[in-house]
mmCIF file of C-alpha atoms (C1' of nucleotides) in Angstrom:
data_model
loop_
_atom_site.group_PDB
_atom_site.id
_atom_site.type_symbol
_atom_site.label_atom_id
_atom_site.label_comp_id
_atom_site.label_asym_id
_atom_site.label_seq_id
_atom_site.Cartn_x
_atom_site.Cartn_y
_atom_site.Cartn_z
ATOM 1 C CA MET A 1 -4.244 -23.207 -21.934
ATOM 2 C CA GLU A 2 -4.656 -25.876 -19.277
ATOM 3 C CA THR A 3 -6.042 -24.760 -15.974
ATOM 4 C CA ARG A 4 -5.032 -26.114 -12.575
ATOM 5 C CA ASN A 5 -6.746 -26.354 -9.249
ATOM 6 C CA THR A 6 -4.871 -24.570 -6.566
ATOM 7 C CA PHE A 7 -5.554 -23.982 -2.916
ATOM 8 C CA GLN A 8 -5.694 -20.250 -3.575
ATOM 9 C CA LYS A 9 -8.257 -20.581 -6.325
ATOM 10 C CA SER A 10 -10.551 -22.640 -4.121
ATOM 11 C CA LEU A 11 -10.300 -20.023 -1.366
ATOM 12 C CA VAL A 12 -11.235 -17.266 -3.815
ATOM 13 C CA LEU A 13 -14.262 -19.187 -5.045
ATOM 14 C CA LYS A 14 -15.366 -19.931 -1.500
ATOM 15 C CA ALA A 15 -15.021 -16.262 -0.532
ATOM 16 C CA ILE A 16 -17.321 -15.218 -3.374
ATOM 17 C CA GLN A 17 -19.907 -17.675 -2.179
ATOM 18 C CA ASP A 18 -19.674 -16.514 1.440
ATOM 19 C CA LEU A 19 -19.730 -12.768 0.753
ATOM 20 C CA HIS A 20 -22.367 -11.215 -1.430
ATOM 21 C CA HIS A 21 -21.150 -9.271 -4.419
ATOM 22 C CA PRO A 22 -17.748 -8.484 -2.952
ATOM 23 C CA THR A 23 -15.115 -6.386 -4.667
ATOM 24 C CA ALA A 24 -11.722 -7.932 -5.397
ATOM 25 C CA ASP A 25 -10.482 -6.189 -2.289
ATOM 26 C CA GLY A 26 -13.277 -7.700 -0.213
ATOM 27 C CA VAL A 27 -12.276 -11.127 -1.460
ATOM 28 C CA TYR A 28 -8.666 -10.414 -0.651
ATOM 29 C CA GLY A 29 -9.653 -9.378 2.867
ATOM 30 C CA LEU A 30 -11.496 -12.588 3.620
ATOM 31 C CA VAL A 31 -9.063 -14.914 1.890
ATOM 32 C CA SER A 32 -5.965 -13.387 3.394
ATOM 33 C CA ALA A 33 -7.437 -13.914 6.860
ATOM 34 C CA GLY A 34 -7.143 -17.665 6.303
ATOM 35 C CA CYS A 35 -4.107 -17.554 4.021
ATOM 36 C CA PRO A 36 -1.965 -14.545 4.965
ATOM 37 C CA THR A 37 0.602 -15.161 2.247
ATOM 38 C CA ILE A 38 -1.793 -14.795 -0.679
ATOM 39 C CA SER A 39 -1.176 -11.753 -2.835
ATOM 40 C CA ARG A 40 -3.644 -9.344 -4.408
ATOM 41 C CA GLY A 41 -2.284 -10.298 -7.820
ATOM 42 C CA THR A 42 -3.250 -13.916 -7.244
ATOM 43 C CA VAL A 43 -6.732 -12.907 -6.137
ATOM 44 C CA TYR A 44 -7.215 -10.837 -9.296
ATOM 45 C CA ARG A 45 -5.795 -13.575 -11.492
ATOM 46 C CA ASN A 46 -8.091 -16.166 -9.968
ATOM 47 C CA LEU A 47 -11.129 -13.923 -10.198
ATOM 48 C CA ASN A 48 -10.423 -13.437 -13.879
ATOM 49 C CA ALA A 49 -9.864 -17.156 -14.401
ATOM 50 C CA LEU A 50 -13.123 -18.052 -12.635
ATOM 51 C CA VAL A 51 -15.086 -15.507 -14.670
ATOM 52 C CA GLU A 52 -13.474 -16.909 -17.796
ATOM 53 C CA ALA A 53 -14.430 -20.417 -16.729
ATOM 54 C CA GLY A 54 -18.031 -19.322 -16.242
ATOM 55 C CA LYS A 55 -18.055 -20.045 -12.515
ATOM 56 C CA LEU A 56 -18.420 -16.430 -11.542
ATOM 57 C CA ARG A 57 -19.992 -13.301 -12.920
ATOM 58 C CA ARG A 58 -18.346 -9.916 -13.012
ATOM 59 C CA VAL A 59 -20.677 -7.010 -12.283
ATOM 60 C CA GLY A 60 -19.376 -3.642 -13.427
ATOM 61 C CA ILE A 61 -20.526 -0.879 -11.128
ATOM 62 C CA PRO A 62 -20.451 2.736 -12.296
ATOM 63 C CA ASP A 63 -18.218 4.720 -9.985
ATOM 64 C CA GLY A 64 -16.564 1.844 -8.269
ATOM 65 C CA ALA A 65 -14.630 -1.369 -8.307
ATOM 66 C CA ASP A 66 -16.041 -4.421 -10.032
ATOM 67 C CA ARG A 67 -18.152 -6.791 -7.968
ATOM 68 C CA PHE A 68 -18.200 -10.558 -8.300
ATOM 69 C CA ASP A 69 -21.292 -12.687 -8.172
ATOM 70 C CA ALA A 70 -21.505 -16.409 -7.403
ATOM 71 C CA SER A 71 -24.722 -16.590 -9.400
ATOM 72 C CA VAL A 72 -24.105 -16.786 -13.133
ATOM 73 C CA THR A 73 -27.727 -16.972 -14.280
ATOM 74 C CA ASP A 74 -29.267 -13.925 -15.974
ATOM 75 C CA HIS A 75 -30.435 -11.352 -13.472
ATOM 76 C CA TYR A 76 -30.188 -7.667 -12.638
ATOM 77 C CA HIS A 77 -28.619 -5.669 -9.835
ATOM 78 C CA ILE A 78 -29.405 -2.723 -7.667
ATOM 79 C CA ARG A 79 -27.011 -0.532 -5.778
ATOM 80 C CA CYS A 80 -28.038 1.437 -2.734
ATOM 81 C CA SER A 81 -27.149 5.068 -3.212
ATOM 82 C CA ARG A 82 -26.592 5.459 0.541
ATOM 83 C CA CYS A 83 -24.678 2.408 1.746
ATOM 84 C CA GLY A 84 -23.353 1.242 -1.622
ATOM 85 C CA ALA A 85 -24.492 -2.365 -1.166
ATOM 86 C CA VAL A 86 -25.123 -4.286 -4.373
ATOM 87 C CA THR A 87 -27.936 -6.847 -4.418
ATOM 88 C CA ASP A 88 -29.565 -9.165 -6.923
ATOM 89 C CA ILE A 89 -33.022 -8.224 -8.073
ATOM 90 C CA ASP A 90 -35.435 -11.088 -8.300
ATOM 91 C CA MET A 91 -37.465 -10.021 -11.325
ATOM 92 C CA PRO A 92 -37.989 -11.510 -14.791
ATOM 93 C CA PHE A 93 -35.151 -11.201 -17.267
ATOM 94 C CA GLN A 94 -36.359 -8.965 -20.119
ATOM 95 C CA ARG A 95 -35.262 -10.972 -23.074
ATOM 96 C CA ASP A 96 -37.579 -9.035 -25.390
ATOM 97 C CA LEU A 97 -35.619 -5.829 -24.750
ATOM 98 C CA MET A 98 -32.674 -7.299 -26.628
ATOM 99 C CA LYS A 99 -34.763 -7.886 -29.710
ATOM 100 C CA GLN A 100 -36.228 -4.387 -29.475
ATOM 101 C CA ALA A 101 -32.807 -2.821 -29.096
ATOM 102 C CA GLY A 102 -31.339 -4.813 -31.955
ATOM 103 C CA ASP A 103 -34.112 -3.907 -34.340
ATOM 104 C CA VAL A 104 -33.639 -0.181 -33.822
ATOM 105 C CA HIS A 105 -30.144 0.248 -35.222
ATOM 106 C CA GLY A 106 -29.230 -3.062 -36.810
ATOM 107 C CA TYR A 107 -27.035 -4.370 -34.014
ATOM 108 C CA LEU A 108 -26.609 -8.035 -33.291
ATOM 109 C CA ILE A 109 -27.336 -7.969 -29.561
ATOM 110 C CA GLU A 110 -25.297 -10.302 -27.382
ATOM 111 C CA SER A 111 -26.367 -9.334 -23.875
ATOM 112 C CA HIS A 112 -27.571 -6.556 -21.670
ATOM 113 C CA ASP A 113 -27.191 -5.391 -18.106
ATOM 114 C CA ILE A 114 -29.509 -3.363 -15.966
ATOM 115 C CA ILE A 115 -28.273 -1.573 -12.889
ATOM 116 C CA PHE A 116 -30.900 0.057 -10.743
ATOM 117 C CA LYS A 117 -30.037 2.727 -8.210
ATOM 118 C CA GLY A 118 -32.147 3.336 -5.153
ATOM 119 C CA ILE A 119 -32.383 3.367 -1.393
ATOM 120 C CA CYS A 120 -32.424 0.001 0.314
ATOM 121 C CA PRO A 121 -34.912 -0.815 3.076
ATOM 122 C CA ASP A 122 -32.190 -0.502 5.729
ATOM 123 C CA CYS A 123 -31.115 2.974 4.631
ATOM 124 C CA ARG A 124 -34.594 4.264 3.989
ATOM 125 C CA LEU A 125 -35.753 6.991 6.383
ATOM 126 C CA PRO A 126 -39.399 7.712 7.247
ATOM 127 C CA ASP A 127 -39.570 10.878 5.176
ATOM 128 C CA ASP A 128 -37.834 9.546 2.060
ATOM 129 C CA ILE A 129 -39.823 10.166 -1.061
ATOM 130 C CA VAL A 130 -38.289 9.820 -4.471
ATOM 131 C CA MET B 1 -20.697 27.021 -4.246
ATOM 132 C CA GLU B 2 -20.974 29.592 -7.028
ATOM 133 C CA THR B 3 -19.999 28.467 -10.470
ATOM 134 C CA ARG B 4 -18.215 30.564 -13.074
ATOM 135 C CA ASN B 5 -18.111 30.509 -16.829
ATOM 136 C CA THR B 6 -14.651 29.990 -18.151
ATOM 137 C CA PHE B 7 -13.246 29.639 -21.607
ATOM 138 C CA GLN B 8 -12.078 26.132 -20.719
ATOM 139 C CA LYS B 9 -15.502 25.041 -19.555
ATOM 140 C CA SER B 10 -17.128 26.200 -22.780
ATOM 141 C CA LEU B 11 -14.544 24.296 -24.802
ATOM 142 C CA VAL B 12 -15.243 21.132 -22.856
ATOM 143 C CA LEU B 13 -18.979 21.443 -23.388
ATOM 144 C CA LYS B 14 -18.514 22.082 -27.084
ATOM 145 C CA ALA B 15 -16.242 19.051 -27.417
ATOM 146 C CA ILE B 16 -18.910 16.812 -25.904
ATOM 147 C CA GLN B 17 -21.413 18.083 -28.429
ATOM 148 C CA ASP B 18 -19.050 17.581 -31.355
ATOM 149 C CA LEU B 19 -17.842 14.110 -30.412
ATOM 150 C CA HIS B 20 -20.246 11.316 -29.605
ATOM 151 C CA HIS B 21 -19.881 9.731 -26.209
ATOM 152 C CA PRO B 22 -16.221 10.608 -25.817
ATOM 153 C CA THR B 23 -14.088 9.585 -22.877
ATOM 154 C CA ALA B 24 -12.424 12.289 -20.783
ATOM 155 C CA ASP B 25 -9.295 11.628 -22.753
ATOM 156 C CA GLY B 26 -11.139 12.087 -26.025
ATOM 157 C CA VAL B 27 -12.369 15.445 -24.800
ATOM 158 C CA TYR B 28 -8.878 16.386 -23.737
ATOM 159 C CA GLY B 29 -7.581 15.475 -27.177
ATOM 160 C CA LEU B 30 -10.012 17.707 -29.024
ATOM 161 C CA VAL B 31 -9.902 20.593 -26.581
ATOM 162 C CA SER B 32 -6.147 20.710 -26.298
ATOM 163 C CA ALA B 33 -5.893 20.973 -30.087
ATOM 164 C CA GLY B 34 -7.485 24.426 -29.816
ATOM 165 C CA CYS B 35 -6.134 25.294 -26.387
ATOM 166 C CA PRO B 36 -2.783 23.584 -25.900
ATOM 167 C CA THR B 37 -2.310 24.870 -22.367
ATOM 168 C CA ILE B 38 -5.375 23.195 -20.894
ATOM 169 C CA SER B 39 -4.617 20.458 -18.405
ATOM 170 C CA ARG B 40 -6.261 17.090 -17.953
ATOM 171 C CA GLY B 41 -7.198 18.087 -14.423
ATOM 172 C CA THR B 42 -9.224 20.994 -15.752
ATOM 173 C CA VAL B 43 -10.972 18.768 -18.264
ATOM 174 C CA TYR B 44 -11.939 16.323 -15.521
ATOM 175 C CA ARG B 45 -13.050 19.113 -13.192
ATOM 176 C CA ASN B 46 -15.203 20.684 -15.880
ATOM 177 C CA LEU B 47 -16.714 17.385 -16.902
ATOM 178 C CA ASN B 48 -17.689 16.782 -13.274
ATOM 179 C CA ALA B 49 -19.054 20.309 -12.920
ATOM 180 C CA LEU B 50 -21.142 19.981 -16.080
ATOM 181 C CA VAL B 51 -22.551 16.633 -14.984
ATOM 182 C CA GLU B 52 -23.347 18.185 -11.611
ATOM 183 C CA ALA B 53 -25.063 21.081 -13.344
ATOM 184 C CA GLY B 54 -27.188 18.657 -15.355
ATOM 185 C CA LYS B 55 -25.761 19.760 -18.693
ATOM 186 C CA LEU B 56 -24.069 16.459 -19.358
ATOM 187 C CA ARG B 57 -24.622 12.838 -18.587
ATOM 188 C CA ARG B 58 -21.971 10.443 -17.413
ATOM 189 C CA VAL B 59 -22.235 6.948 -18.858
ATOM 190 C CA GLY B 60 -20.355 4.307 -16.901
ATOM 191 C CA ILE B 61 -19.009 1.608 -19.169
ATOM 192 C CA PRO B 62 -17.999 -1.749 -17.743
ATOM 193 C CA ASP B 63 -14.334 -2.349 -18.506
ATOM 194 C CA GLY B 64 -13.494 1.137 -19.595
ATOM 195 C CA ALA B 65 -13.303 4.832 -18.973
ATOM 196 C CA ASP B 66 -16.489 6.788 -18.390
ATOM 197 C CA ARG B 67 -18.166 8.302 -21.429
ATOM 198 C CA PHE B 68 -19.933 11.647 -21.535
ATOM 199 C CA ASP B 69 -23.184 12.308 -23.309
ATOM 200 C CA ALA B 70 -24.546 15.673 -24.441
ATOM 201 C CA SER B 71 -28.066 14.270 -24.247
ATOM 202 C CA VAL B 72 -29.407 14.260 -20.701
ATOM 203 C CA THR B 73 -32.837 12.818 -21.417
ATOM 204 C CA ASP B 74 -33.552 9.232 -20.352
ATOM 205 C CA HIS B 75 -32.225 6.721 -22.823
ATOM 206 C CA TYR B 76 -30.123 3.591 -23.066
ATOM 207 C CA HIS B 77 -26.759 2.759 -24.577
ATOM 208 C CA ILE B 78 -25.132 0.022 -26.534
ATOM 209 C CA ARG B 79 -21.487 -0.753 -26.857
ATOM 210 C CA CYS B 80 -20.067 -2.620 -29.798
ATOM 211 C CA SER B 81 -18.075 -5.586 -28.598
ATOM 212 C CA ARG B 82 -15.767 -5.290 -31.598
ATOM 213 C CA CYS B 83 -14.966 -1.599 -32.094
ATOM 214 C CA GLY B 84 -15.961 -0.365 -28.632
ATOM 215 C CA ALA B 85 -18.153 2.462 -29.943
ATOM 216 C CA VAL B 86 -20.919 3.592 -27.606
ATOM 217 C CA THR B 87 -24.225 4.717 -29.135
ATOM 218 C CA ASP B 88 -27.611 5.863 -27.937
ATOM 219 C CA ILE B 89 -30.455 3.444 -28.447
ATOM 220 C CA ASP B 90 -33.646 4.990 -29.672
ATOM 221 C CA MET B 91 -36.179 2.839 -27.845
ATOM 222 C CA PRO B 92 -38.822 3.569 -25.203
ATOM 223 C CA PHE B 93 -37.623 4.210 -21.671
ATOM 224 C CA GLN B 94 -38.937 1.363 -19.496
ATOM 225 C CA ARG B 95 -40.302 3.321 -16.589
ATOM 226 C CA ASP B 96 -42.365 0.359 -15.417
ATOM 227 C CA LEU B 97 -39.199 -1.645 -14.725
ATOM 228 C CA MET B 98 -38.388 0.709 -11.868
ATOM 229 C CA LYS B 99 -41.694 0.046 -10.194
ATOM 230 C CA GLN B 100 -41.272 -3.705 -10.694
ATOM 231 C CA ALA B 101 -37.761 -3.648 -9.278
ATOM 232 C CA GLY B 102 -38.769 -1.531 -6.300
ATOM 233 C CA ASP B 103 -41.668 -3.757 -5.385
ATOM 234 C CA VAL B 104 -39.509 -6.859 -5.211
ATOM 235 C CA HIS B 105 -37.230 -5.932 -2.320
ATOM 236 C CA GLY B 106 -38.625 -2.750 -0.831
ATOM 237 C CA TYR B 107 -36.170 -0.361 -2.426
ATOM 238 C CA LEU B 108 -37.018 3.208 -3.289
ATOM 239 C CA ILE B 109 -35.835 3.250 -6.904
ATOM 240 C CA GLU B 110 -34.210 6.438 -8.141
ATOM 241 C CA SER B 111 -33.027 5.495 -11.604
ATOM 242 C CA HIS B 112 -31.782 2.709 -13.812
ATOM 243 C CA ASP B 113 -29.367 2.205 -16.638
ATOM 244 C CA ILE B 114 -29.319 -0.362 -19.362
ATOM 245 C CA ILE B 115 -26.197 -1.128 -21.295
ATOM 246 C CA PHE B 116 -26.562 -3.467 -24.226
ATOM 247 C CA LYS B 117 -23.623 -5.237 -25.767
ATOM 248 C CA GLY B 118 -23.597 -6.314 -29.372
ATOM 249 C CA ILE B 119 -22.036 -6.039 -32.788
ATOM 250 C CA CYS B 120 -22.686 -2.832 -34.668
ATOM 251 C CA PRO B 121 -23.697 -2.815 -38.348
ATOM 252 C CA ASP B 122 -20.220 -1.657 -39.376
ATOM 253 C CA CYS B 123 -18.436 -4.474 -37.552
ATOM 254 C CA ARG B 124 -20.900 -7.174 -38.467
ATOM 255 C CA LEU B 125 -19.582 -9.831 -40.815
ATOM 256 C CA PRO B 126 -21.742 -11.892 -43.185
ATOM 257 C CA ASP B 127 -21.492 -15.061 -41.137
ATOM 258 C CA ASP B 128 -22.115 -13.472 -37.713
ATOM 259 C CA ILE B 129 -24.841 -15.248 -35.827
ATOM 260 C CA VAL B 130 -25.351 -14.681 -32.144
ATOM 261 C "C1'" DA C 1 -11.714 42.459 -3.608
ATOM 262 C "C1'" DT C 2 -13.003 38.014 -3.066
ATOM 263 C "C1'" DT C 3 -13.788 33.629 -4.418
ATOM 264 C "C1'" DT C 4 -13.690 30.148 -7.838
ATOM 265 C "C1'" DA C 5 -10.949 28.064 -11.621
ATOM 266 C "C1'" DT C 6 -6.515 26.775 -13.734
ATOM 267 C "C1'" DG C 7 -2.096 24.333 -14.548
ATOM 268 C "C1'" DC C 8 1.116 21.465 -12.778
ATOM 269 C "C1'" DA C 9 2.658 17.580 -10.423
ATOM 270 C "C1'" DA C 10 2.071 14.313 -7.122
ATOM 271 C "C1'" DA C 11 -1.356 11.137 -5.127
ATOM 272 C "C1'" DT C 12 -4.922 7.643 -5.194
ATOM 273 C "C1'" DC C 13 -7.522 3.639 -6.590
ATOM 274 C "C1'" DA C 14 -8.360 -0.480 -9.216
ATOM 275 C "C1'" DT C 15 -6.094 -3.618 -11.803
ATOM 276 C "C1'" DT C 16 -2.389 -5.775 -14.553
ATOM 277 C "C1'" DT C 17 2.166 -7.579 -15.414
ATOM 278 C "C1'" DG C 18 7.263 -9.193 -15.474
ATOM 279 C "C1'" DC C 19 10.037 -12.151 -13.181
ATOM 280 C "C1'" DA C 20 12.087 -15.872 -10.412
ATOM 281 C "C1'" DC C 21 10.444 -19.548 -7.731
ATOM 282 C "C1'" DA C 22 6.945 -23.111 -6.369
ATOM 283 C "C1'" DT C 23 3.744 -26.751 -7.459
ATOM 284 C "C1'" DA C 24 -0.093 -29.347 -9.850
ATOM 285 C "C1'" DG C 25 -0.690 -32.664 -13.311
ATOM 286 C "C1'" DC D 1 9.277 -33.262 -15.990
ATOM 287 C "C1'" DT D 2 7.019 -29.172 -17.706
ATOM 288 C "C1'" DA D 3 3.589 -25.976 -18.010
ATOM 289 C "C1'" DT D 4 0.803 -23.250 -15.112
ATOM 290 C "C1'" DG D 5 0.255 -20.701 -10.761
ATOM 291 C "C1'" DT D 6 2.223 -17.817 -6.953
ATOM 292 C "C1'" DG D 7 4.259 -13.831 -4.435
ATOM 293 C "C1'" DC D 8 6.367 -9.679 -4.865
ATOM 294 C "C1'" DA D 9 7.000 -5.290 -6.637
ATOM 295 C "C1'" DA D 10 6.794 -2.272 -10.172
ATOM 296 C "C1'" DA D 11 3.778 -0.597 -13.996
ATOM 297 C "C1'" DT D 12 -0.515 0.987 -15.971
ATOM 298 C "C1'" DG D 13 -4.696 3.684 -16.673
ATOM 299 C "C1'" DA D 14 -8.319 6.553 -15.025
ATOM 300 C "C1'" DT D 15 -9.281 10.016 -12.078
ATOM 301 C "C1'" DT D 16 -8.576 13.155 -8.110
ATOM 302 C "C1'" DT D 17 -6.197 16.548 -5.332
ATOM 303 C "C1'" DG D 18 -2.931 20.099 -3.011
ATOM 304 C "C1'" DC D 19 -0.977 24.199 -4.005
ATOM 305 C "C1'" DA D 20 0.329 28.689 -5.859
ATOM 306 C "C1'" DT D 21 -1.285 31.640 -9.430
ATOM 307 C "C1'" DA D 22 -4.802 33.519 -12.702
ATOM 308 C "C1'" DA D 23 -9.202 35.054 -13.875
ATOM 309 C "C1'" DA D 24 -14.392 35.801 -13.216
ATOM 310 C "C1'" DT D 25 -17.794 38.248 -10.828
#
DNA sequence: ATTTATGCAAATCATTTGCACATAG
DNA sequence: CTATGTGCAAATGATTTGCATAAAT
């Protein structure tokens, strides 16, 4: 299937780069500000196409809408349990875990995701101990 | 809020123990075989109550309905990219990753989840190389 | 007796899809 | 030109919720 460059697709890609880890709805909000006629369906279709094309990463979040990430290199995410913000975590990718996991039950491991949950510096209160 | 023991709740808990990592719909299927009058709403409410009570673990699966796990101890999961089955992985829990992740950006880490993706032994074909 | 749980149906939220029209190549 | 993309609205799938009734304590 050939793929075409449309104005709408470029706006969606730009929105992902300008927002950090937005939901599809967040993208729609920003894009529709500059292009009021765009539809949610088009935003979803373009998000899927860009993920498919490897220009975007989809981050599945338990208990919530998918997030989209302009960075497609291997890395992990953390979600603040208070404000809900999703952020990249700048720590080494644990490639060895995949081998470990595969050895245990004879799976051929393709990938892995780690989602941390915690309280971000902004939401942290003086007496927070976990 | 007080919590009561109902016939329906016990059926839901038993279903989770008998199935492995079922979805809410899977639970509904098994439970309604023995109790045809139970409603999906009740299944969902009981699943939530049991998770809340710490008797069950909810496993969020990217691209799919939540799964429920009778084992509440710390462990990871793998999902077969062919048949979709979700299984526990019997490997050490990486407690040190939480400290690493927290140190990087000043978060107070509460927990983490790892979801592996791969091909299970049953779905694996002779020429599968990943 | 009082409060929590149930069954039903309608509601919500995220996402996908069918269709007629527009547009990129 | 012709296939792919768009806007719209309706459809889907998972889950939640309001309400009157039933059951647990």
